[in-house]
Structure formats: C-alpha cells, structure tokens
Coordinates of C-alpha atoms (C1' of nucleotides) in Angstrom, one line a residue:
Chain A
X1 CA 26.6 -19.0 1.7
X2 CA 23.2 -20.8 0.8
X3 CA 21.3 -20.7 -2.6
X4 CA 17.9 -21.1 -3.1
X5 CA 16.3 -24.2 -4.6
X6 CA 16.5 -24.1 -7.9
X7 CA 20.3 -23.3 -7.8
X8 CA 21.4 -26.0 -5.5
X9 CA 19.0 -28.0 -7.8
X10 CA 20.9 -27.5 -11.0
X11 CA 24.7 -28.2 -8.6
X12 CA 23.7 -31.2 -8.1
X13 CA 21.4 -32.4 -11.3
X14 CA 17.9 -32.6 -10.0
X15 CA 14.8 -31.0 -9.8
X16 CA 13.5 -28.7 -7.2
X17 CA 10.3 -30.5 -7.1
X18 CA 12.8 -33.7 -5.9
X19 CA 13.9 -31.4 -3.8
X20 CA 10.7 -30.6 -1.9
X21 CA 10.1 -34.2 -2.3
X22 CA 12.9 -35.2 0.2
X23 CA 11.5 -32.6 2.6
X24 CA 8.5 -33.9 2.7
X25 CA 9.8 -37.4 3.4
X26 CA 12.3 -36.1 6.1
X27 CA 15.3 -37.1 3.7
X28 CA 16.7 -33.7 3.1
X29 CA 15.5 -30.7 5.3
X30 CA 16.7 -27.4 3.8
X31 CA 19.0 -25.7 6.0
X32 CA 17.0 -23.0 6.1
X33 CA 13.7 -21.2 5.3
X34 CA 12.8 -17.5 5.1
X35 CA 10.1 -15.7 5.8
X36 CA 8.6 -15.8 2.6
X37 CA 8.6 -19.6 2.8
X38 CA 11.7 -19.6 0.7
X39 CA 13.6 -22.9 0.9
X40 CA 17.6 -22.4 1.1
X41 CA 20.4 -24.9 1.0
X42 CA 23.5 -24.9 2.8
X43 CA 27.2 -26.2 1.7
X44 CA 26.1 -29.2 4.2
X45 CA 23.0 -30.0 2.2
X46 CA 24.7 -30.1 -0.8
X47 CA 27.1 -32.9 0.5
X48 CA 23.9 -34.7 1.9
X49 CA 22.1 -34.4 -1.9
X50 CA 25.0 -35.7 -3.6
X51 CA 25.1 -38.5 -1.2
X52 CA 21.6 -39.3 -2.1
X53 CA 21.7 -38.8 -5.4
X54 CA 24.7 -41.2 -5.7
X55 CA 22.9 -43.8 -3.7
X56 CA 19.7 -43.3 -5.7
X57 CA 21.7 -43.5 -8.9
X58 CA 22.8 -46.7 -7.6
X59 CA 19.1 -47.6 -7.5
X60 CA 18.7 -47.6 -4.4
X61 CA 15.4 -47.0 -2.7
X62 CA 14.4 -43.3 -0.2
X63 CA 14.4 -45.4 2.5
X64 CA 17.5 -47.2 2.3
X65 CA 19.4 -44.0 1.8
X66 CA 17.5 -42.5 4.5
X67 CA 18.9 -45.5 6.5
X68 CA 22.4 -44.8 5.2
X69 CA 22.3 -41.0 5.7
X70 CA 21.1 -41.8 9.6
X71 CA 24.0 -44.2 10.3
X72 CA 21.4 -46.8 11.1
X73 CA 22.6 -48.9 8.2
X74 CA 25.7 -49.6 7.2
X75 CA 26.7 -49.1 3.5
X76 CA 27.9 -52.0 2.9
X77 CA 24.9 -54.0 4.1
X78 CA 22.5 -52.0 2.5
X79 CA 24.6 -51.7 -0.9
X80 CA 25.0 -55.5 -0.6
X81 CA 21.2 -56.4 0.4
X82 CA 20.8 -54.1 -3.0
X83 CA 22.9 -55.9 -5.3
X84 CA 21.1 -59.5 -4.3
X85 CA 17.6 -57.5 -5.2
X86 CA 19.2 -56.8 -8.7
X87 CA 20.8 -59.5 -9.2
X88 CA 17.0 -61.2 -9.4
X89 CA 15.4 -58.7 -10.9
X90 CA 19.0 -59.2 -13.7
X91 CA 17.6 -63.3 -14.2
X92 CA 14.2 -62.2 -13.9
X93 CA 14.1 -60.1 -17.1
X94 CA 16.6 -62.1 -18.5
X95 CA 14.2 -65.5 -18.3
X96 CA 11.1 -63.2 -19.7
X97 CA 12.6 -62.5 -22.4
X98 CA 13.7 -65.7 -23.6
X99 CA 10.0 -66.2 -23.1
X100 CA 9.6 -63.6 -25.0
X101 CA 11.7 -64.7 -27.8
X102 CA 10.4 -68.1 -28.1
X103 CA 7.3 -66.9 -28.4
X104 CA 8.0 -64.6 -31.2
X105 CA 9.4 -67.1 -33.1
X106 CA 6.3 -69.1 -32.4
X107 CA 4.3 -67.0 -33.6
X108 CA 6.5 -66.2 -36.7
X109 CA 7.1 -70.0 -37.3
X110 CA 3.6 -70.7 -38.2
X111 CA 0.8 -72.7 -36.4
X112 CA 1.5 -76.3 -37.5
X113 CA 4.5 -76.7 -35.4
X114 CA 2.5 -76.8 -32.6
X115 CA 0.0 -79.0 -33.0
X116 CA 1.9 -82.5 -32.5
X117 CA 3.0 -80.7 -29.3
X118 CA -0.2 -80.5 -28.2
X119 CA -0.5 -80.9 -24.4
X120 CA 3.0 -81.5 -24.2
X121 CA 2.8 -84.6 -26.8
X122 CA -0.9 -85.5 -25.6
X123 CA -2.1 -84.6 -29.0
X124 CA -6.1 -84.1 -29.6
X125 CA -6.6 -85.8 -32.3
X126 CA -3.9 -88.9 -32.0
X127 CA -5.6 -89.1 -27.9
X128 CA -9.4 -88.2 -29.3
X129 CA -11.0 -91.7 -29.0
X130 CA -9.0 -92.0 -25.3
X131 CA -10.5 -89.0 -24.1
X132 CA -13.8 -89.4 -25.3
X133 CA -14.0 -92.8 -24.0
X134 CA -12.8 -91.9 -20.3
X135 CA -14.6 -88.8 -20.4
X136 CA -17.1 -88.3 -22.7
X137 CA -17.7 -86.7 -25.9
X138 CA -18.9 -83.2 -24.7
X139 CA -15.4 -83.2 -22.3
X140 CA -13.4 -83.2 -25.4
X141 CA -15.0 -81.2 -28.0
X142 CA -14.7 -78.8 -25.0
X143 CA -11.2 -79.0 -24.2
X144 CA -10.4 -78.8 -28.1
X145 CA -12.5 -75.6 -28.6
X146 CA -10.7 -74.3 -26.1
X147 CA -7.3 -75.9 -27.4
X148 CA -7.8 -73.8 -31.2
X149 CA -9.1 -70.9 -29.6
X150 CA -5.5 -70.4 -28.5
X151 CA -3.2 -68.6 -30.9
X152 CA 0.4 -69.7 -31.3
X153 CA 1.6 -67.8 -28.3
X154 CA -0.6 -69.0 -25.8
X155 CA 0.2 -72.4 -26.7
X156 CA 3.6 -71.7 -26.5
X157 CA 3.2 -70.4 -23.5
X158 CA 1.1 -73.5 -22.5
X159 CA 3.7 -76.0 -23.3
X160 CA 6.4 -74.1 -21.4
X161 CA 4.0 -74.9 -18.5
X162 CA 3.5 -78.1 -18.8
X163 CA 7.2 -79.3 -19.5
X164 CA 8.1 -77.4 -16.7
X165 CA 5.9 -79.1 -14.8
X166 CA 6.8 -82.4 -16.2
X167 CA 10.7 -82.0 -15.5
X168 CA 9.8 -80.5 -11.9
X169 CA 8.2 -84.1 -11.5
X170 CA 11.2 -86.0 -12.9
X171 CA 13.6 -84.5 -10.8
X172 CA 11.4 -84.8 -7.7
X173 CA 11.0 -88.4 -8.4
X174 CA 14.9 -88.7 -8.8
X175 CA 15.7 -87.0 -5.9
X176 CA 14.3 -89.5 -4.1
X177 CA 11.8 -87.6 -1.8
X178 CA 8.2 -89.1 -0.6
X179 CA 5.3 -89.1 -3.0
X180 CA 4.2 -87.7 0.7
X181 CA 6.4 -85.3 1.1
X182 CA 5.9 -81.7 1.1
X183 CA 7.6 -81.2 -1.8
X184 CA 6.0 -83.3 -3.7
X185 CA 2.5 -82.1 -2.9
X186 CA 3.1 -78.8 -3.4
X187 CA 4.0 -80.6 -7.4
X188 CA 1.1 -82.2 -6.8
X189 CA -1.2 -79.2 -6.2
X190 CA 0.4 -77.5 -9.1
X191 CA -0.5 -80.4 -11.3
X192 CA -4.3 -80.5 -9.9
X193 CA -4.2 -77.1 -10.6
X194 CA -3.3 -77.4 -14.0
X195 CA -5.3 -79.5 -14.8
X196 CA -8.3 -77.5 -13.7
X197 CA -7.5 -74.5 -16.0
X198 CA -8.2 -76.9 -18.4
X199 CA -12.0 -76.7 -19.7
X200 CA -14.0 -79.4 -20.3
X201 CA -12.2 -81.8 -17.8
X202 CA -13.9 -82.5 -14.6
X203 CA -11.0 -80.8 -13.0
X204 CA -10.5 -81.1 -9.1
X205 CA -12.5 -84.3 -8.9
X206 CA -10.8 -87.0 -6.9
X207 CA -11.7 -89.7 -9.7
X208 CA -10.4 -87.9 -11.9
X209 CA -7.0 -87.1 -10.4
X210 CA -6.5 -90.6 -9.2
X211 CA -7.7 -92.0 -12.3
X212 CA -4.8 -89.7 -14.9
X213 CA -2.3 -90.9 -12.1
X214 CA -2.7 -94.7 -12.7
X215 CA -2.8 -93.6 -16.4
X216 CA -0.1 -92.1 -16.6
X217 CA 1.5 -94.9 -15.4
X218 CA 0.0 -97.4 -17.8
X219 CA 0.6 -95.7 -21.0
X220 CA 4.6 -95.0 -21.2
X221 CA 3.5 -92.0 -24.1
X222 CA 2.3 -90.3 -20.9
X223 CA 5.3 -91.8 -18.8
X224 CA 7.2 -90.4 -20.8
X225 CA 6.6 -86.6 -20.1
X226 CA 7.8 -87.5 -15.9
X227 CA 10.7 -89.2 -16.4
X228 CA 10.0 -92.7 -17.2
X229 CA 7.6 -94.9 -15.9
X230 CA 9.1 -94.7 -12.6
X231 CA 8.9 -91.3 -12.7
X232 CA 5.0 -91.5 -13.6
X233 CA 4.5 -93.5 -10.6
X234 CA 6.0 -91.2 -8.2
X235 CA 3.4 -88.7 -9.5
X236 CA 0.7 -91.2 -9.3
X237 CA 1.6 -91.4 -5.5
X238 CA 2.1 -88.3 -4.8
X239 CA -1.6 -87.4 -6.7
X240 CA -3.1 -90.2 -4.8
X241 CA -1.8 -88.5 -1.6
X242 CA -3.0 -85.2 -2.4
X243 CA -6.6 -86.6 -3.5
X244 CA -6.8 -88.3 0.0
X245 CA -6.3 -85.4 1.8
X246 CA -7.6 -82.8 -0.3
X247 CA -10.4 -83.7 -2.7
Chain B
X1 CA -22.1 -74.0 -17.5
X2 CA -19.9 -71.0 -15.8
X3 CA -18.3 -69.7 -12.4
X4 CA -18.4 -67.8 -10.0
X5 CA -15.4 -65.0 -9.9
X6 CA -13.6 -67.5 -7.2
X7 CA -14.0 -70.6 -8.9
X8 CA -12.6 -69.2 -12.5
X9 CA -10.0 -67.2 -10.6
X10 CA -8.9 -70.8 -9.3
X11 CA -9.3 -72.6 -12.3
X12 CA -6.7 -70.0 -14.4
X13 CA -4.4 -69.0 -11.4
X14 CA -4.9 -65.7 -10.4
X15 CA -7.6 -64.1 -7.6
X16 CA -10.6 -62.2 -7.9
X17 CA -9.6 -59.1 -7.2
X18 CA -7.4 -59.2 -10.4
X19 CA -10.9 -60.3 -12.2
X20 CA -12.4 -57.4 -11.0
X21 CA -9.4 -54.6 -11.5
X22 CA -9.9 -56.4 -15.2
X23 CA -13.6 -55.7 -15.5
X24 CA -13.0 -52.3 -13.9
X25 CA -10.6 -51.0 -16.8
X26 CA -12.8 -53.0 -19.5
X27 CA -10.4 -55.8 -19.8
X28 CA -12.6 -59.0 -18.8
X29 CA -15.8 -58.5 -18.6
X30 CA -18.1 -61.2 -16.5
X31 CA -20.3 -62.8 -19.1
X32 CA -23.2 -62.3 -16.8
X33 CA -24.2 -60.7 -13.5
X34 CA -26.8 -61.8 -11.3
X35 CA -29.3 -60.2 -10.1
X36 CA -27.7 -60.0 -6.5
X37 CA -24.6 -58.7 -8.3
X38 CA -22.3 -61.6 -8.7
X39 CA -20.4 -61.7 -11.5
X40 CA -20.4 -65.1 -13.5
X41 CA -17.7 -65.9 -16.2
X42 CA -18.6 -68.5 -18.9
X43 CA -15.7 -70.1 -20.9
X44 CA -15.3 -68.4 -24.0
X45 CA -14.7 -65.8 -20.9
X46 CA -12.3 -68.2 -19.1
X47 CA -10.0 -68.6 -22.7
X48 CA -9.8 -64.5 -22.9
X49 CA -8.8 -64.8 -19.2
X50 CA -6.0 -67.2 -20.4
X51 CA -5.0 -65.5 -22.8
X52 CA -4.3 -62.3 -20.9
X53 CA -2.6 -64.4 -18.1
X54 CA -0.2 -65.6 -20.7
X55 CA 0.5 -62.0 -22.0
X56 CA 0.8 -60.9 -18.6
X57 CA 3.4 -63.4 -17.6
X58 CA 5.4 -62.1 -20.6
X59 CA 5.3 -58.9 -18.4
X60 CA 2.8 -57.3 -21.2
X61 CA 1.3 -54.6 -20.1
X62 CA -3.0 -54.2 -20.0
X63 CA -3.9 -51.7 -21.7
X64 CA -1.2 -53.6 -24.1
X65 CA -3.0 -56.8 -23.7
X66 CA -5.9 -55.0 -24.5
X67 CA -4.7 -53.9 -27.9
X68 CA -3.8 -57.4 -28.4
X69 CA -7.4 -58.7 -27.6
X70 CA -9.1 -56.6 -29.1
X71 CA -7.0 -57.1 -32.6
X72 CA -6.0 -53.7 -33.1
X73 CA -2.8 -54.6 -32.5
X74 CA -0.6 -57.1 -33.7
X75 CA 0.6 -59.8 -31.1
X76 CA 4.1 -59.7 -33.0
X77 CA 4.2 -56.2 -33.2
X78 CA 3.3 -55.6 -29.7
X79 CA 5.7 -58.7 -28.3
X80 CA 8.3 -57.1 -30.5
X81 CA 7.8 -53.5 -29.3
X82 CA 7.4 -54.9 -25.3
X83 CA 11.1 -57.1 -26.3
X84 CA 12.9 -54.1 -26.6
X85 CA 11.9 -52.8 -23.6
X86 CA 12.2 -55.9 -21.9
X87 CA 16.3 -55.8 -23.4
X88 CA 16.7 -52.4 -22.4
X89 CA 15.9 -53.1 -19.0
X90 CA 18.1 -56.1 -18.8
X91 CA 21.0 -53.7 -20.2
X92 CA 20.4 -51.0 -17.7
X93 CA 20.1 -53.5 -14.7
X94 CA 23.6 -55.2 -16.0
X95 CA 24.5 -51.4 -15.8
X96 CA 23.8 -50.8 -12.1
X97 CA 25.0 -53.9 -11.2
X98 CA 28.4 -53.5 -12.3
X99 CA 28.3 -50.0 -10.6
X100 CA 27.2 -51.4 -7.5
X101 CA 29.8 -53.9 -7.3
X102 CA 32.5 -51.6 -8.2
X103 CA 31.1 -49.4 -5.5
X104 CA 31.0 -52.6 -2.8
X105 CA 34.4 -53.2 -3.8
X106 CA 35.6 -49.5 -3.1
X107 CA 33.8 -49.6 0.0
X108 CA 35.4 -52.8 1.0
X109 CA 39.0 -52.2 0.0
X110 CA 39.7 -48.9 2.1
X111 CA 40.1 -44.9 1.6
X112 CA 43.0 -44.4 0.6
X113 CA 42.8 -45.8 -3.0
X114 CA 40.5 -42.7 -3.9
X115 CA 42.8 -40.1 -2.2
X116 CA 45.1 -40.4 -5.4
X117 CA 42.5 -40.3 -8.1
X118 CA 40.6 -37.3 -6.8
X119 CA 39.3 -35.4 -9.8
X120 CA 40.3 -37.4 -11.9
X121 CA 44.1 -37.1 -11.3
X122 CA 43.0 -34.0 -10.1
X123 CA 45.0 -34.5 -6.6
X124 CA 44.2 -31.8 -3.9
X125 CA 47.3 -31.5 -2.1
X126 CA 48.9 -31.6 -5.4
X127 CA 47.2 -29.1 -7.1
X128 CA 46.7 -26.9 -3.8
X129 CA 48.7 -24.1 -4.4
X130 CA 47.4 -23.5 -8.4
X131 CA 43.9 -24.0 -7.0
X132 CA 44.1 -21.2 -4.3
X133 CA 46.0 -18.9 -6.4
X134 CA 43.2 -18.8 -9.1
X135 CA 40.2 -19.3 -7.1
X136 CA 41.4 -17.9 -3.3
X137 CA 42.2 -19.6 -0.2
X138 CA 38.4 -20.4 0.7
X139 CA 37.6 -21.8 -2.7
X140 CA 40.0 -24.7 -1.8
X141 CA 39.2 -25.1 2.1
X142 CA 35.6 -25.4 1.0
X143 CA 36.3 -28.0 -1.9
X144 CA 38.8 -29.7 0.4
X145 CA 36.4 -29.9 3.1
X146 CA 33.2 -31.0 0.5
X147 CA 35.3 -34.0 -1.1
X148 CA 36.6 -35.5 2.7
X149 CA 33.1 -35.6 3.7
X150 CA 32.6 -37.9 1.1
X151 CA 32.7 -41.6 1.6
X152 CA 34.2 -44.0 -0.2
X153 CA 32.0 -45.3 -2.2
X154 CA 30.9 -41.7 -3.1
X155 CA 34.4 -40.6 -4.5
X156 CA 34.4 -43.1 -6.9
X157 CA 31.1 -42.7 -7.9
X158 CA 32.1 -39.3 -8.5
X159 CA 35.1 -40.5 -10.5
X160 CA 33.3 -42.8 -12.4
X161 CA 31.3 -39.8 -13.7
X162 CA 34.4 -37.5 -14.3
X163 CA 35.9 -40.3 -16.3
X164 CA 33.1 -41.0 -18.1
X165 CA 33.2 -36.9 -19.2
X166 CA 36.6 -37.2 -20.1
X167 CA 36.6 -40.2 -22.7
X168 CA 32.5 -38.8 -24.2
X169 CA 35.1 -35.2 -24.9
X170 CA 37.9 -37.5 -26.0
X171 CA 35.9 -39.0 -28.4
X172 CA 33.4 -36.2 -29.4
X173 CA 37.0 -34.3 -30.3
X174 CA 38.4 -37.7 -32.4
X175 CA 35.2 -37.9 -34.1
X176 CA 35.7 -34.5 -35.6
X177 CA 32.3 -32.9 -35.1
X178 CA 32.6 -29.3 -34.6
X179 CA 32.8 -27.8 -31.3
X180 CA 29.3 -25.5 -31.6
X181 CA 28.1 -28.4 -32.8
X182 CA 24.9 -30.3 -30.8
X183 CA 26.9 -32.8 -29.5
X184 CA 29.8 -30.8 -28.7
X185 CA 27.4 -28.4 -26.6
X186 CA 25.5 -30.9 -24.9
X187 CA 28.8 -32.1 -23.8
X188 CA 30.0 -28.7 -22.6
X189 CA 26.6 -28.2 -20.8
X190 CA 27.0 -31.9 -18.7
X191 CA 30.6 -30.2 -18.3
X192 CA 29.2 -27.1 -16.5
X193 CA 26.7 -28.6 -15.0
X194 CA 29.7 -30.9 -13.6
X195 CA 31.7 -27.9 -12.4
X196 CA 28.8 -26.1 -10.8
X197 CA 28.6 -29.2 -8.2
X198 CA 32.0 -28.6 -7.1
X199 CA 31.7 -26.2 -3.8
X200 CA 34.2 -23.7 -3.4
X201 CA 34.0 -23.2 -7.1
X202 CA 32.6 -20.1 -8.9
X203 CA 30.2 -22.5 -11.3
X204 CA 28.6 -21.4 -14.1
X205 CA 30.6 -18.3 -14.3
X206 CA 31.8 -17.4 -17.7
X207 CA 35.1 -16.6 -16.6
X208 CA 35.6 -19.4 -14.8
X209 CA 34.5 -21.8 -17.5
X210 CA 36.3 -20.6 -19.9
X211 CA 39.8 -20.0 -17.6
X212 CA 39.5 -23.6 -16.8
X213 CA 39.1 -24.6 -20.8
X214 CA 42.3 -22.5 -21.3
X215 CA 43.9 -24.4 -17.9
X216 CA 43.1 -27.7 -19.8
X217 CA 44.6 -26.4 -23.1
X218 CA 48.2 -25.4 -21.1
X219 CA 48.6 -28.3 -18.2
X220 CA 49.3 -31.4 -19.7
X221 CA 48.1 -33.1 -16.7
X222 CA 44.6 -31.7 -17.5
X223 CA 44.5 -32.3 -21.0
X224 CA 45.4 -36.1 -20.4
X225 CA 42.2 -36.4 -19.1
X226 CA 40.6 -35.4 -22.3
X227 CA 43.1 -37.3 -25.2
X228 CA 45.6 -35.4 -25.2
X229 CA 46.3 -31.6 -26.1
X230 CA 44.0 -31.8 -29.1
X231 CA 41.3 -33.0 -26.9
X232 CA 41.9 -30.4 -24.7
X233 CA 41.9 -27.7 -27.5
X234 CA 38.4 -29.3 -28.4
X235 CA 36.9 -28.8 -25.0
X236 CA 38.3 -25.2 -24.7
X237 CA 36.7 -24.5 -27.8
X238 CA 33.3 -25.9 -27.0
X239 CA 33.0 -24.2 -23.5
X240 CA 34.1 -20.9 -24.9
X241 CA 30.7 -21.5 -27.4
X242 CA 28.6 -22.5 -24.4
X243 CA 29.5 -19.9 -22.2
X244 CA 29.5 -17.3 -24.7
X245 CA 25.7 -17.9 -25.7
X246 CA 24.6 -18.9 -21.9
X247 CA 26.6 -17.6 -19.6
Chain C
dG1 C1' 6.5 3.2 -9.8
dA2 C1' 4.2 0.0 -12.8
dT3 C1' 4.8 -4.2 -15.2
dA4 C1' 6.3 -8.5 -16.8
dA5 C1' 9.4 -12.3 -16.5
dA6 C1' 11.5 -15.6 -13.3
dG7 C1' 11.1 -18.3 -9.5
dG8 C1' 8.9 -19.5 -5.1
dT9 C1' 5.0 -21.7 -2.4
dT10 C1' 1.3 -25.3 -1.2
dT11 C1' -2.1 -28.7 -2.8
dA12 C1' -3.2 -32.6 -5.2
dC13 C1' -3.9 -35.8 -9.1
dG14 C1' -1.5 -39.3 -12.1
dC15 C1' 1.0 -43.5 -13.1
dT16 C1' 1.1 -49.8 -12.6
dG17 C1' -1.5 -53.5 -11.0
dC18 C1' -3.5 -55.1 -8.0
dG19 C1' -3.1 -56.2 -2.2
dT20 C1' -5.6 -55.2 1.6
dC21 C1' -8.8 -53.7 4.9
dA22 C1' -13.7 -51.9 5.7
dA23 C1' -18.5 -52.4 5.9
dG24 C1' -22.0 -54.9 4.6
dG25 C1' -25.3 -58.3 1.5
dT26 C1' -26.1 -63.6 -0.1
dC27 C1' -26.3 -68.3 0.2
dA28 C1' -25.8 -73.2 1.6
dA29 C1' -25.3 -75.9 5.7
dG30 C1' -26.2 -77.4 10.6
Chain D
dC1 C1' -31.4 -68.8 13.4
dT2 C1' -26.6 -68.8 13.2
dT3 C1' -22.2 -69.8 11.2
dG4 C1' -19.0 -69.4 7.8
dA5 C1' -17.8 -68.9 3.1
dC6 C1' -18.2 -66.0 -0.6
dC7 C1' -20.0 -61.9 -2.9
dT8 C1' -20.4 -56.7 -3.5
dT9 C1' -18.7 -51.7 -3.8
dG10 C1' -15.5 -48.2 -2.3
dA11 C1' -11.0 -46.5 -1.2
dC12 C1' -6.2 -46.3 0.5
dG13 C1' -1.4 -47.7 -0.4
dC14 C1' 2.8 -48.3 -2.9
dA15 C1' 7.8 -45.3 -5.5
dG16 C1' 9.2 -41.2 -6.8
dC17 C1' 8.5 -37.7 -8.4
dG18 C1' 6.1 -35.1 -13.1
dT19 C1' 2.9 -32.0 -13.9
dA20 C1' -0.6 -28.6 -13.7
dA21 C1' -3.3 -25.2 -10.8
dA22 C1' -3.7 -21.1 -8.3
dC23 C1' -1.3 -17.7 -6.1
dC24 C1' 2.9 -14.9 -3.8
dT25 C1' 8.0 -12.6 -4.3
dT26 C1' 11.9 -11.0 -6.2
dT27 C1' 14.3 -9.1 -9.9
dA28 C1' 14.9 -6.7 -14.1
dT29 C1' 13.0 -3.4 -17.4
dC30 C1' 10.6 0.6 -19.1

DNA sequence: GATAAAGGTTTACGCTGCGTCAAGGTCAAG
DNA sequence: CTTGACCTTGACGCAGCGTAAACCTTTATC
C-alpha cells in the first residue's frame, strides 16, 4: 500500500520536488525505492509529511521540525521559541512601515516642511554664521551641499535619527546612569558616529567632539534636543569620556 | 578630498563588504580606483551611499533602490508599491501568529479536547459503523490508526483547515454563484484534494466524491458543516461538476 | 510492437544581501 | 625588515525549494 511520489505529493499538497527535497536533507526518507530508482511512500510517511507540512505551515524552519519529528525537541519549546521569533519579526515590520508611511507623506507633503527641521531644529541657515565661525566657511557650504542634495525622504529619514538619538540621551540622562557608564558610551559612540556621516564636519576629532559637548550645553536651542540643559550636560560628559578614551 | 572603502563605510554605517556587493551589482560605484586597486569614494559618492542606506533601512530592495537612483522610478511609486508589501507581510505574520498560539494552546491544554471535534464533528467512534459499511473495515482501521498518530497540535491544525472549507462552501453557496462556476470548482478541487489526504479513503475516486456530496446532502450532521442543507446541496452539486470533468 | 504522453531520476543554477574565510598584495610605523 | 592594519579578488553559505536540462520507465494508444 505505497504510491509513488507524485501521488503522495498531491495527498498531502506539495510538490514532489519538496519531496526529494526532504530526502536530501534527511527529513523524510521514502519508505521505499525500486529498482528503477522509483521513490515510494508508505501510510507512515504520509503521517510524517503531514506533520511537516503542518509544522512548516506554522512557519517553522526544516530544522526545527526535523528536531520535532526526532523527539529531540519538544513541541512546545520549539513552537514557543517560534512564536517569540514572530512576534519580532510582527513589531519589526510593523515599525518599518510606520517608517514607511511617514515618509510617504513626506514626500507627498512637499519640501518646505522640512527645512526648519533641519538637523533636528539646527537649521542651516538660522545656525550659518555659528558654523562658519567654529568651523570654517568651506565646513558648511559642505555640509549644506550635502544637506539639499537630500530629497525629502532621506531627510526624513535623517531627522528620525537624530531625535531618536536625542530622546535615547534624555532618558539616559534621567535614568540616572554615569556619563561613564557603558550605557552611556555606547550613546556616545552612536552620537560620534553620527556626527561623522555628516560631511564637511571634521568628524571623529577629539576637538571637535568635546567642543559640540560644551556647546550644546551653552546654547539651550541645542539643550533643548537632550532633554534640557541638564540633559545636555550628561551628554557633554559622557562625550568628554568617550573622547578621552577613544579619540 | 575622499576615503578609503573603510573610512566611508565608517563614516555612513555600514562595512566594506556591503560597498563592494554594491559596486559589484552597479549600485555604488568607487569614484576612483588606484592604481594598486583600492577603491576611493568621494562625497557626491558618500550622499548616493546615504541615500541607499536610507532606502535600505525602509527594507527597499536594490535593484529597487536602484530604480530609485537612477530616476527611473518614482520614490513615491516605488515606497508605495514596497508599502503594500511591507502590509501584507505584517498581515500574514499576525496570521501565523494567531495559528501558533492557538496551536500552543492545544498543545498545552491536553488531548482529549480534539477527540470530539475530529473531522469536524466528524467523530470516529461515532461515525464507525457508517464509515466501515461504505468504505470496508480497513478503510476505517487505517483512518483510525492515521488520525491517533497525530498530535495535538496537529489535529487542530487539521481542524482549522476543515473548518475553514466548510464556512469558504457555506459562503460560496450564500453568495449564489453557480456551482460550475470558477469559484465553486476551485472550491471542490481544495475539497478533493482534502479528501485524498485522508488514508483509508478511496480519494480522488469519482464515486467516492460524489457518494460523499450525496452523504452531505442526506445527514444533517454533515450538511451543518456546510450551512445547512442548502449548503450541502451546493457542494453536492459542485463535486458532481468536478468529478465529472476530472475524475 | 512502435510510439507518444506521463511521470521518474539526478544534477545544478537561481534567488537576497551580504557574512565570512582564504590567499595574498600595499602601506605606514617601529 | 618586520609587524599590523587595510586592501584586493574569488568563492562558499544561507532557506527552501522552483525551474530547466538531459535522460530513463511505465502506461496508454494505434
């Protein structure tokens, strides 16, 4: 009582090249093969490839089920090591497309709404003279170049960055860890990071880090982004830190 | 004034080996290579690279991206087309999630909740006697032995899919479509394909397909699971098409 | 008994986006 | 001259089969 693949494919709702598939992984042997090569399925294998197919419907991985099928996992585990991995994948997909979505409307919304929001409120032309002043002329024409060539949805993108950034700070600073801590440099790495994809800024420089730090402490528009001034001094700390040991 | 693949890989987040899978597939190209073969990106290079990163991050494709860069495609058109995706994922992930759980939660809360709702209301030991005088003594032992192999979470897998056969025929028949219609046959075919993954059973036999369609027309129990008598009558009708022009 | 239609076999590339060796040049520093 | 850091070009690996390619077997038909 066997039938050949393409018959036991069709039972259960798969494909015989599935089929051969699990053979080759050691999922599903058939239960027998004739001399011609033949591959034939058994009542048993049946009950195995619906077991696998249920499992895989689930989403769950060949090897998982392998492990299932073995008895060297439990179902349970397995199925509920599973759900946590959707789960993720579930607010994953759900957080890139509000991305997404604000970007769309972005784009749609036109290009002017974006240009007071400029580096996060650190608009070009309202900051020009500061920034040409501490840096140089060339430094901004660079950065600003750079700022235009972006269309709407980059700079969206670019301010979800940086405010994530900024409220990562403030709740850092309120949480009352170490400007020392390890959670706080790894903030502060992100910010040096940041601030390096920025052209025309001298980027990882130790200067230059320390030197935004005490600035954004003096001038509360910057403050303002981190929480509060006492926010913008935890970050100054925690940048000064990170500049000692790393620039 | 550029970088070495490192340094700009750095500067925008990502590695070199990205930068060169991009130069590879015509992405990014380097804006100059050295005589010793090192490639060196400039900054009109480093916004491009942004600009993909960005796209990328909205889990864009690249050969997307590369529509996008290269203008032939609309970055609202593409984020647009990319957003339905993006939704139908989240849909079909919400989907398996839900399955899952309900699967944990069979798995978790013993056996003997299935044991009722075999087939659907289909009960073996209840139907034992009209199953082995139609289809023979082995037909049943072979079915019976097939459906206690099957775990827990397995049966209601299996019950989930029977139900969700019965309410697509209850509502193909309340919609009034005819039964040789598309729909109507594409339902009878799922319905055979069903049948034929019951061991024990005859299949895709056109006697058997169309005995059962009559069975469901004359045993109220069976027509319940398709609305009612009518629904019943609708099935019978559309397996009697099927199996007349493929069986 | 020849022939054609189904169905079977193995072998192997393709798809997504790089991570990760492997084997070996280049370059600045000690 | 030697490290060590950084660069290069291959090329495999991953998940799960789809999809030819090239070639037998079995089955149905004439």
């Amino acid at each position: 009582m066997d039938w050949s693949i393409q018959e036991i494919a069709r039972h259960a709702g798969t494909t015989s090249r599935a089929l051969r598939h699990y053979g080759d992984i050691g999922l599903l042997a058939p239960s027998r093969i004739g001399s011609n090569g033949y591959r034939y399925y058994d009542e048993q294998a049946l009950v195995k490839l619906q077991r696998i197919l249920l499992l895989r419907d689930l989403g769950l991985g060949l090897p998982a089920i392998a492990g299932v099928l073995t008895a060297s996992t439990e179902p349970v585990a397995a199925l509920g090591t599973h759900l946590d991995w959707l789960r993720r994948e579930r607010d994953r997909l759900a957080r890139q497309i509000a991305a997404v979505e604000e970007t769309l409307k972005a784009l749609k919304g036109g290009e002017q709404l974006m240009a007071e929001k400029m580096f996060d409120g650190f608009d070009h032309t309202q900051y020009q003279e500061e920034v040409e002043e501490r840096w140089g002329k060339e430094a901004y024409a660079t950065s600003d170049a750079w700022w235009r060539s972006m269309s709407d949805a980059e700079k969206a993108k670019w301010q979800e960055r940086v405010s994530a950034l900024g409220s990562d700070w403030a709740a850092a600073a309120e949480s009352g860890i170490a400007p020392d801590s390890d959670g706080a440099q790894t903030l502060a790495e992100r910010h040096v990071q940041w601030l390096s994809s920025i052209p025309g800024t001298p980027g990882a420089v130790k200067e230059y880090v320390t030197g935004l730090g005490d600035m954004y402490v003096a001038d509360e528009r910057f403050a303002a982004n981190y929480g509060g001034v006492a926010g913008a001094e935890f970050v100054r700390d925690a940048l000064a830190v990170y500049a000692d040991r790393h620039l």
